[in-house]
PDB file of C-alpha atoms in Angstrom:
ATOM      1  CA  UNK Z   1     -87.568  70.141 -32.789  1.00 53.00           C
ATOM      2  CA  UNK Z   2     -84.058  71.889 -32.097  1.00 49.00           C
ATOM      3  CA  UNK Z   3     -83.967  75.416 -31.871  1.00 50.00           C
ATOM      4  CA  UNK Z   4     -87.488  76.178 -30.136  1.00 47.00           C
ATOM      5  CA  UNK Z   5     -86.740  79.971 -28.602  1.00 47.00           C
ATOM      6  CA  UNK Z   6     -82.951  80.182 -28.465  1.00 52.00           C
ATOM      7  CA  UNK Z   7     -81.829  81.579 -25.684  1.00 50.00           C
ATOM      8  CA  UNK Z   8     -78.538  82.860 -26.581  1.00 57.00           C
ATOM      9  CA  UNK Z   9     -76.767  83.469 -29.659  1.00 65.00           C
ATOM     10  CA  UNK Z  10     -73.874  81.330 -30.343  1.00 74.00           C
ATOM     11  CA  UNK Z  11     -71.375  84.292 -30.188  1.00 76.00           C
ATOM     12  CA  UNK Z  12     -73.062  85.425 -26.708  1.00 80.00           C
ATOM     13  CA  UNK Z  13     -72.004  81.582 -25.854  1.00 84.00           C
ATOM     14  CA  UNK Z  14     -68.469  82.172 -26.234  1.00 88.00           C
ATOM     15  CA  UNK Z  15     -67.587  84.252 -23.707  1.00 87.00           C
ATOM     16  CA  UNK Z  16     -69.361  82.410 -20.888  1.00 91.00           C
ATOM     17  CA  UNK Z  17     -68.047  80.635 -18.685  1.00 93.00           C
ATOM     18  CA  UNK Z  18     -68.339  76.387 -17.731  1.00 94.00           C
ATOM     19  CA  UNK Z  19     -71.442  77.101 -15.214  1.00 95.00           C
ATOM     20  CA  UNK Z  20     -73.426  79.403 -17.119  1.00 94.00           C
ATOM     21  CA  UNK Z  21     -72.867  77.312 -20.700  1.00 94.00           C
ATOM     22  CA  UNK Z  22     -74.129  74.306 -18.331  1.00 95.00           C
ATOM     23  CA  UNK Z  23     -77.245  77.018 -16.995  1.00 94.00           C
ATOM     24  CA  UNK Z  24     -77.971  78.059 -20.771  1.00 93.00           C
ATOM     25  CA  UNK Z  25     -78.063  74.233 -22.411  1.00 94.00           C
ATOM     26  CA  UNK Z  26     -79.783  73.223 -19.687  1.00 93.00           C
ATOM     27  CA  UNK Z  27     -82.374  75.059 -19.866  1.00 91.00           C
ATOM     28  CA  UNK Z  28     -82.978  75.090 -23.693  1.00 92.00           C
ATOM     29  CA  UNK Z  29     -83.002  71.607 -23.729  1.00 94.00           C
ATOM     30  CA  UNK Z  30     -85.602  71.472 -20.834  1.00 91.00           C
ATOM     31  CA  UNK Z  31     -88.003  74.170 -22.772  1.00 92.00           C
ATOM     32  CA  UNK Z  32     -87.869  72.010 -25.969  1.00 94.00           C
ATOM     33  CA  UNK Z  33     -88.506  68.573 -23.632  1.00 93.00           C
ATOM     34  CA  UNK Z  34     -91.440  70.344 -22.446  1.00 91.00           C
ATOM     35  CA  UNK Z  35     -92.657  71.668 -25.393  1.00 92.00           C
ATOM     36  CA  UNK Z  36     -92.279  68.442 -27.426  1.00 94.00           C
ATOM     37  CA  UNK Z  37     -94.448  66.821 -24.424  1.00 96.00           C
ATOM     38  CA  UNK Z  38     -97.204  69.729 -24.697  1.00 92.00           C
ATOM     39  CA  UNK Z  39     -97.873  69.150 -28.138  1.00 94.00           C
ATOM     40  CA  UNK Z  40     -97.980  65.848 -27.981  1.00 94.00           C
ATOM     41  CA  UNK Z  41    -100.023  65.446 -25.016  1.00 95.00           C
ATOM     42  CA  UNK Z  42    -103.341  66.337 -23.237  1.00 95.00           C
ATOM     43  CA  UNK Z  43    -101.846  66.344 -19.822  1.00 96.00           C
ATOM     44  CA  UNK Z  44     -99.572  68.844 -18.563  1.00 94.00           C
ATOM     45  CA  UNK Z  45     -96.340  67.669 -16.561  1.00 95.00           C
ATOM     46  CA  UNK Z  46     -94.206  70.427 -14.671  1.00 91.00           C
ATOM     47  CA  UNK Z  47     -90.425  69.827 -15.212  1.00 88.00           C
ATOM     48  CA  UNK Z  48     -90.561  69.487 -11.340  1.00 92.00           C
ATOM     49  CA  UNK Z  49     -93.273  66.607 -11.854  1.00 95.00           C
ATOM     50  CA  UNK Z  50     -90.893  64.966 -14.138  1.00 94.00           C
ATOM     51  CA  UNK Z  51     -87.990  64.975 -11.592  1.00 93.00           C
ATOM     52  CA  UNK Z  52     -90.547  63.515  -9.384  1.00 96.00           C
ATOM     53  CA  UNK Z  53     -91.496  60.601 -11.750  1.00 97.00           C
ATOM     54  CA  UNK Z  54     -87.898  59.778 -12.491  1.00 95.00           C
ATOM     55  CA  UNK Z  55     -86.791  59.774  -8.886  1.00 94.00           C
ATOM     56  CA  UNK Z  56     -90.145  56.763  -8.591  1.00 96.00           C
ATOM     57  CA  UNK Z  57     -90.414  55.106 -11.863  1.00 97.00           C
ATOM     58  CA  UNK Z  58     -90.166  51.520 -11.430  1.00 96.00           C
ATOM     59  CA  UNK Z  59     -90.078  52.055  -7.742  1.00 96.00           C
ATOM     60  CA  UNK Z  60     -92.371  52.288  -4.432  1.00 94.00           C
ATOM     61  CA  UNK Z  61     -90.199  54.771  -2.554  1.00 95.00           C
ATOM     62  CA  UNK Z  62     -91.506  56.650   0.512  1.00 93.00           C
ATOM     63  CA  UNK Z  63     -92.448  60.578   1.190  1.00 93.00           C
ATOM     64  CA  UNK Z  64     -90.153  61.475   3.008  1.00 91.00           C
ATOM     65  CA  UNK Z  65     -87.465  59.316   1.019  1.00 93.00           C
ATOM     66  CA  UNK Z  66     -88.562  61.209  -2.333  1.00 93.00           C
ATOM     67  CA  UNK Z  67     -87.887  64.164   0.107  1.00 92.00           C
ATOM     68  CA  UNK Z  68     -84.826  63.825   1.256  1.00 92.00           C
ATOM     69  CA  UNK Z  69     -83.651  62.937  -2.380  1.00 90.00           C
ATOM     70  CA  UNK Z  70     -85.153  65.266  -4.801  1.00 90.00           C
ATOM     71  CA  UNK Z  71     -83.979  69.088  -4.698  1.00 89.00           C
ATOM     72  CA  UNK Z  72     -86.824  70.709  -4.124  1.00 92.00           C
ATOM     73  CA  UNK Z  73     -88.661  71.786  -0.563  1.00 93.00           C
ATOM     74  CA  UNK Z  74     -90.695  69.704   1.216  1.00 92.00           C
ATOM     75  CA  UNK Z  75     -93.651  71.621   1.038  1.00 95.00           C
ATOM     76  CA  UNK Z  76     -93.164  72.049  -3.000  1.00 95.00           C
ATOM     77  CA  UNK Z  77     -92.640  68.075  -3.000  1.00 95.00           C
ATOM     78  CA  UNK Z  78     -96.001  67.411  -1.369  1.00 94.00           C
ATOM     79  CA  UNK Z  79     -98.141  69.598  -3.351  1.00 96.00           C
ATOM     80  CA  UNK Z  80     -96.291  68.249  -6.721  1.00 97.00           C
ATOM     81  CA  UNK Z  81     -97.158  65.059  -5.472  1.00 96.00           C
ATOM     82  CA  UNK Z  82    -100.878  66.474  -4.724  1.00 97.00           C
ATOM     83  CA  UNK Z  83    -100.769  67.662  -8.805  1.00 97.00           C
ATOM     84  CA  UNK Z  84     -99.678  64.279 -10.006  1.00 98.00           C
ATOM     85  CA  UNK Z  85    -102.117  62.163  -7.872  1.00 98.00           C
ATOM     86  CA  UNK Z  86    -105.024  64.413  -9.032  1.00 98.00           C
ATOM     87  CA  UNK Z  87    -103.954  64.040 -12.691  1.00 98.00           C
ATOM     88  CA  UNK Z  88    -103.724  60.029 -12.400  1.00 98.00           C
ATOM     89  CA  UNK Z  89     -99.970  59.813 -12.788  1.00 98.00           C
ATOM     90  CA  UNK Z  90     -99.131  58.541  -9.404  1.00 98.00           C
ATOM     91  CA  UNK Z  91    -101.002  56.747  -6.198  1.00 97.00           C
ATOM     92  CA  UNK Z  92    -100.048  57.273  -2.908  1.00 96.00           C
ATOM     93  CA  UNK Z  93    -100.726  54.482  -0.463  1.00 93.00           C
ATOM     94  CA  UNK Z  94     -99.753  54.025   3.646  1.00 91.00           C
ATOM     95  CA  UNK Z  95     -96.700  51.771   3.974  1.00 87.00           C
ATOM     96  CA  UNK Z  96     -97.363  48.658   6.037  1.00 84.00           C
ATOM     97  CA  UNK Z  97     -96.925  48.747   9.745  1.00 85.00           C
ATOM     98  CA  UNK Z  98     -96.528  52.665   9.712  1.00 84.00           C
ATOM     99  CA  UNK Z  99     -99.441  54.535  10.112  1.00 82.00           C
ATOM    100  CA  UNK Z 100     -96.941  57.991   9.262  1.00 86.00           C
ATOM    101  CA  UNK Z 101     -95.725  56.713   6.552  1.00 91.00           C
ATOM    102  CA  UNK Z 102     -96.910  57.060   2.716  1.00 93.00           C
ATOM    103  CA  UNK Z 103     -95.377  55.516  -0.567  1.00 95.00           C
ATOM    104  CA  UNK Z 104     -95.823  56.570  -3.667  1.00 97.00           C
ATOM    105  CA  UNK Z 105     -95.934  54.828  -7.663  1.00 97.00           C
ATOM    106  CA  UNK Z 106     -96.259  55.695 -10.627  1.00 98.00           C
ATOM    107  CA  UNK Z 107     -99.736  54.739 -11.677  1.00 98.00           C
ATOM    108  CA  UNK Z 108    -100.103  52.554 -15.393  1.00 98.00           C
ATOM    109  CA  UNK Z 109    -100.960  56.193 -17.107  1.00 98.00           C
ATOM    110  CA  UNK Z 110     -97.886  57.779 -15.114  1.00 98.00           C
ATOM    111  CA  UNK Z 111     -95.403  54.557 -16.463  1.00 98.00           C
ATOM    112  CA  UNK Z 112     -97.037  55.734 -19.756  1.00 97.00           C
ATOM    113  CA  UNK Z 113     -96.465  59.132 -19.463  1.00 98.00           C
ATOM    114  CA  UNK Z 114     -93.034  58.654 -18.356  1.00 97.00           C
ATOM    115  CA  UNK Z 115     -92.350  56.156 -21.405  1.00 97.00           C
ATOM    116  CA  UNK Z 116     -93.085  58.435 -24.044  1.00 97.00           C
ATOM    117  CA  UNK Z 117     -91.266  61.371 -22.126  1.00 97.00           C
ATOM    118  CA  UNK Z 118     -88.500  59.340 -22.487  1.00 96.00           C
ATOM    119  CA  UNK Z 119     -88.966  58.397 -26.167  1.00 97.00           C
ATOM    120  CA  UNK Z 120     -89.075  62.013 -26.997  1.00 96.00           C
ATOM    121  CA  UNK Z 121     -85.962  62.972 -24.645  1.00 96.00           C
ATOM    122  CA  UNK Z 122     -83.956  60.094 -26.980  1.00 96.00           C
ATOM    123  CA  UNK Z 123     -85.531  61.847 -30.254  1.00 97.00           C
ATOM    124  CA  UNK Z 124     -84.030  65.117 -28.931  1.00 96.00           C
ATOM    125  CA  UNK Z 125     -80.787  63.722 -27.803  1.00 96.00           C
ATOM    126  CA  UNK Z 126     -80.390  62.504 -31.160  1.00 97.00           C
ATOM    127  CA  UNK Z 127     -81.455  65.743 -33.335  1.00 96.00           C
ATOM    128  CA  UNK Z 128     -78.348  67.043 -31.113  1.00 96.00           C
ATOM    129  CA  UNK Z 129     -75.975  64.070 -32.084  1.00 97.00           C
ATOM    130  CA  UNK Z 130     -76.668  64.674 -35.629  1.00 97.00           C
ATOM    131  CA  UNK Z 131     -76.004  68.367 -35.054  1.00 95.00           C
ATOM    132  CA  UNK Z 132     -72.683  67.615 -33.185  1.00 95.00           C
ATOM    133  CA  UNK Z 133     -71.743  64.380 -33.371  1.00 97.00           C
ATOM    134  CA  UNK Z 134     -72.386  60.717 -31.427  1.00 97.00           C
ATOM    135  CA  UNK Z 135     -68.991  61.157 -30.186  1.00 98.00           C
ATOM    136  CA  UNK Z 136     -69.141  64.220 -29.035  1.00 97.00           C
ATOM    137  CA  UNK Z 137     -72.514  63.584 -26.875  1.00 97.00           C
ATOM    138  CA  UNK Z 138     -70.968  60.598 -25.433  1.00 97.00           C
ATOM    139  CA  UNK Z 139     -67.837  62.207 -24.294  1.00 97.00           C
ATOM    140  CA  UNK Z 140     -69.702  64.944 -22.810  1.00 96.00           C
ATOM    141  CA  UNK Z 141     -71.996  62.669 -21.429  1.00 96.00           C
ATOM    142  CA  UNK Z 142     -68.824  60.391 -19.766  1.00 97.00           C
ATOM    143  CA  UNK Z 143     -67.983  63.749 -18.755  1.00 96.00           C
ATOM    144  CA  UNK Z 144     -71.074  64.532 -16.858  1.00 95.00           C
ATOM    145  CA  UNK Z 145     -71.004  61.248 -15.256  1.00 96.00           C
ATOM    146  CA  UNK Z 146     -67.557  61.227 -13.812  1.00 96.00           C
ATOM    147  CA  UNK Z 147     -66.930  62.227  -9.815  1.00 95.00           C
ATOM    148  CA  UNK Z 148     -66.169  66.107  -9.854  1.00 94.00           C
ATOM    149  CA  UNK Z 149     -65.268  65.885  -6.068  1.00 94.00           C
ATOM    150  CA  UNK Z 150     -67.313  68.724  -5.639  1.00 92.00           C
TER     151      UNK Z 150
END
């Protein structure tokens, strides 16, 4: 799976600096994500859909909640939504004693969906590890996690 359409060369690599290296990775390991999803899958999920559907899994959060927490405009939000209800992957219902208000879940298809998502984001996270070691993925991942008071 590793190594779909490299972006850079390891030797361009070197002389970036700490927020491009984070830019490049990132997105590599987003392209092969998506990729491993496409050919696995009939349904087509935007990496902007994803964010959505990890920001709700398990969870009945409002609209305007998934708004004010997800990166993305508001407008872009709502018609992602739009995409994901028309593909099956979420429901959107009104919230109880609001008539304003709309939550949204993750249908059954969209847990499913977001299951084997994850499955294949493990699979790639551990083609990495073998490629540079279980330590060294969980110290950079302790490093990603800790407060950068930024």
């Amino acid at each position: 799976m590793i190594g779909v359409n490299r972006l850079t060369s390891n030797s361009e690599l070197q002389n970036l600096d700490l927020i491009d290296l984070l830019s490049e990775r990132h997105t590599l390991v987003r392209r092969i994500s998506e990729k491993a999803w496409n050919d696995q899958s009939e349904i087509y999920i935007s990496n902007s859909e994803w964010y959505i559907m990890a920001r709700i899994y398990k969870k009945r959060p409002t609209i305007s909640y998934v708004t004010k927490n997800v990166d993305i405009s508001r407008q872009a939000i709502h018609k992602f939504i739009k995409n994901l209800a028309a593909k099956g992957l979420v429901k959107i219902q009104n919230v109880e004693n609001n008539k304003k208000e709309k939550c949204i879940q993750l249908t059954a298809l969209g847990e499913e969906c977001y299951e084997k998502n994850a499955a294949l984001k493990a699979q790639l996270e551990n083609e990495i590890a073998e490629k540079i070691g279980v330590k060294q993925v969980n110290i950079l991942k302790d490093i990603l996690k800790l407060d950068w008071r930024i």
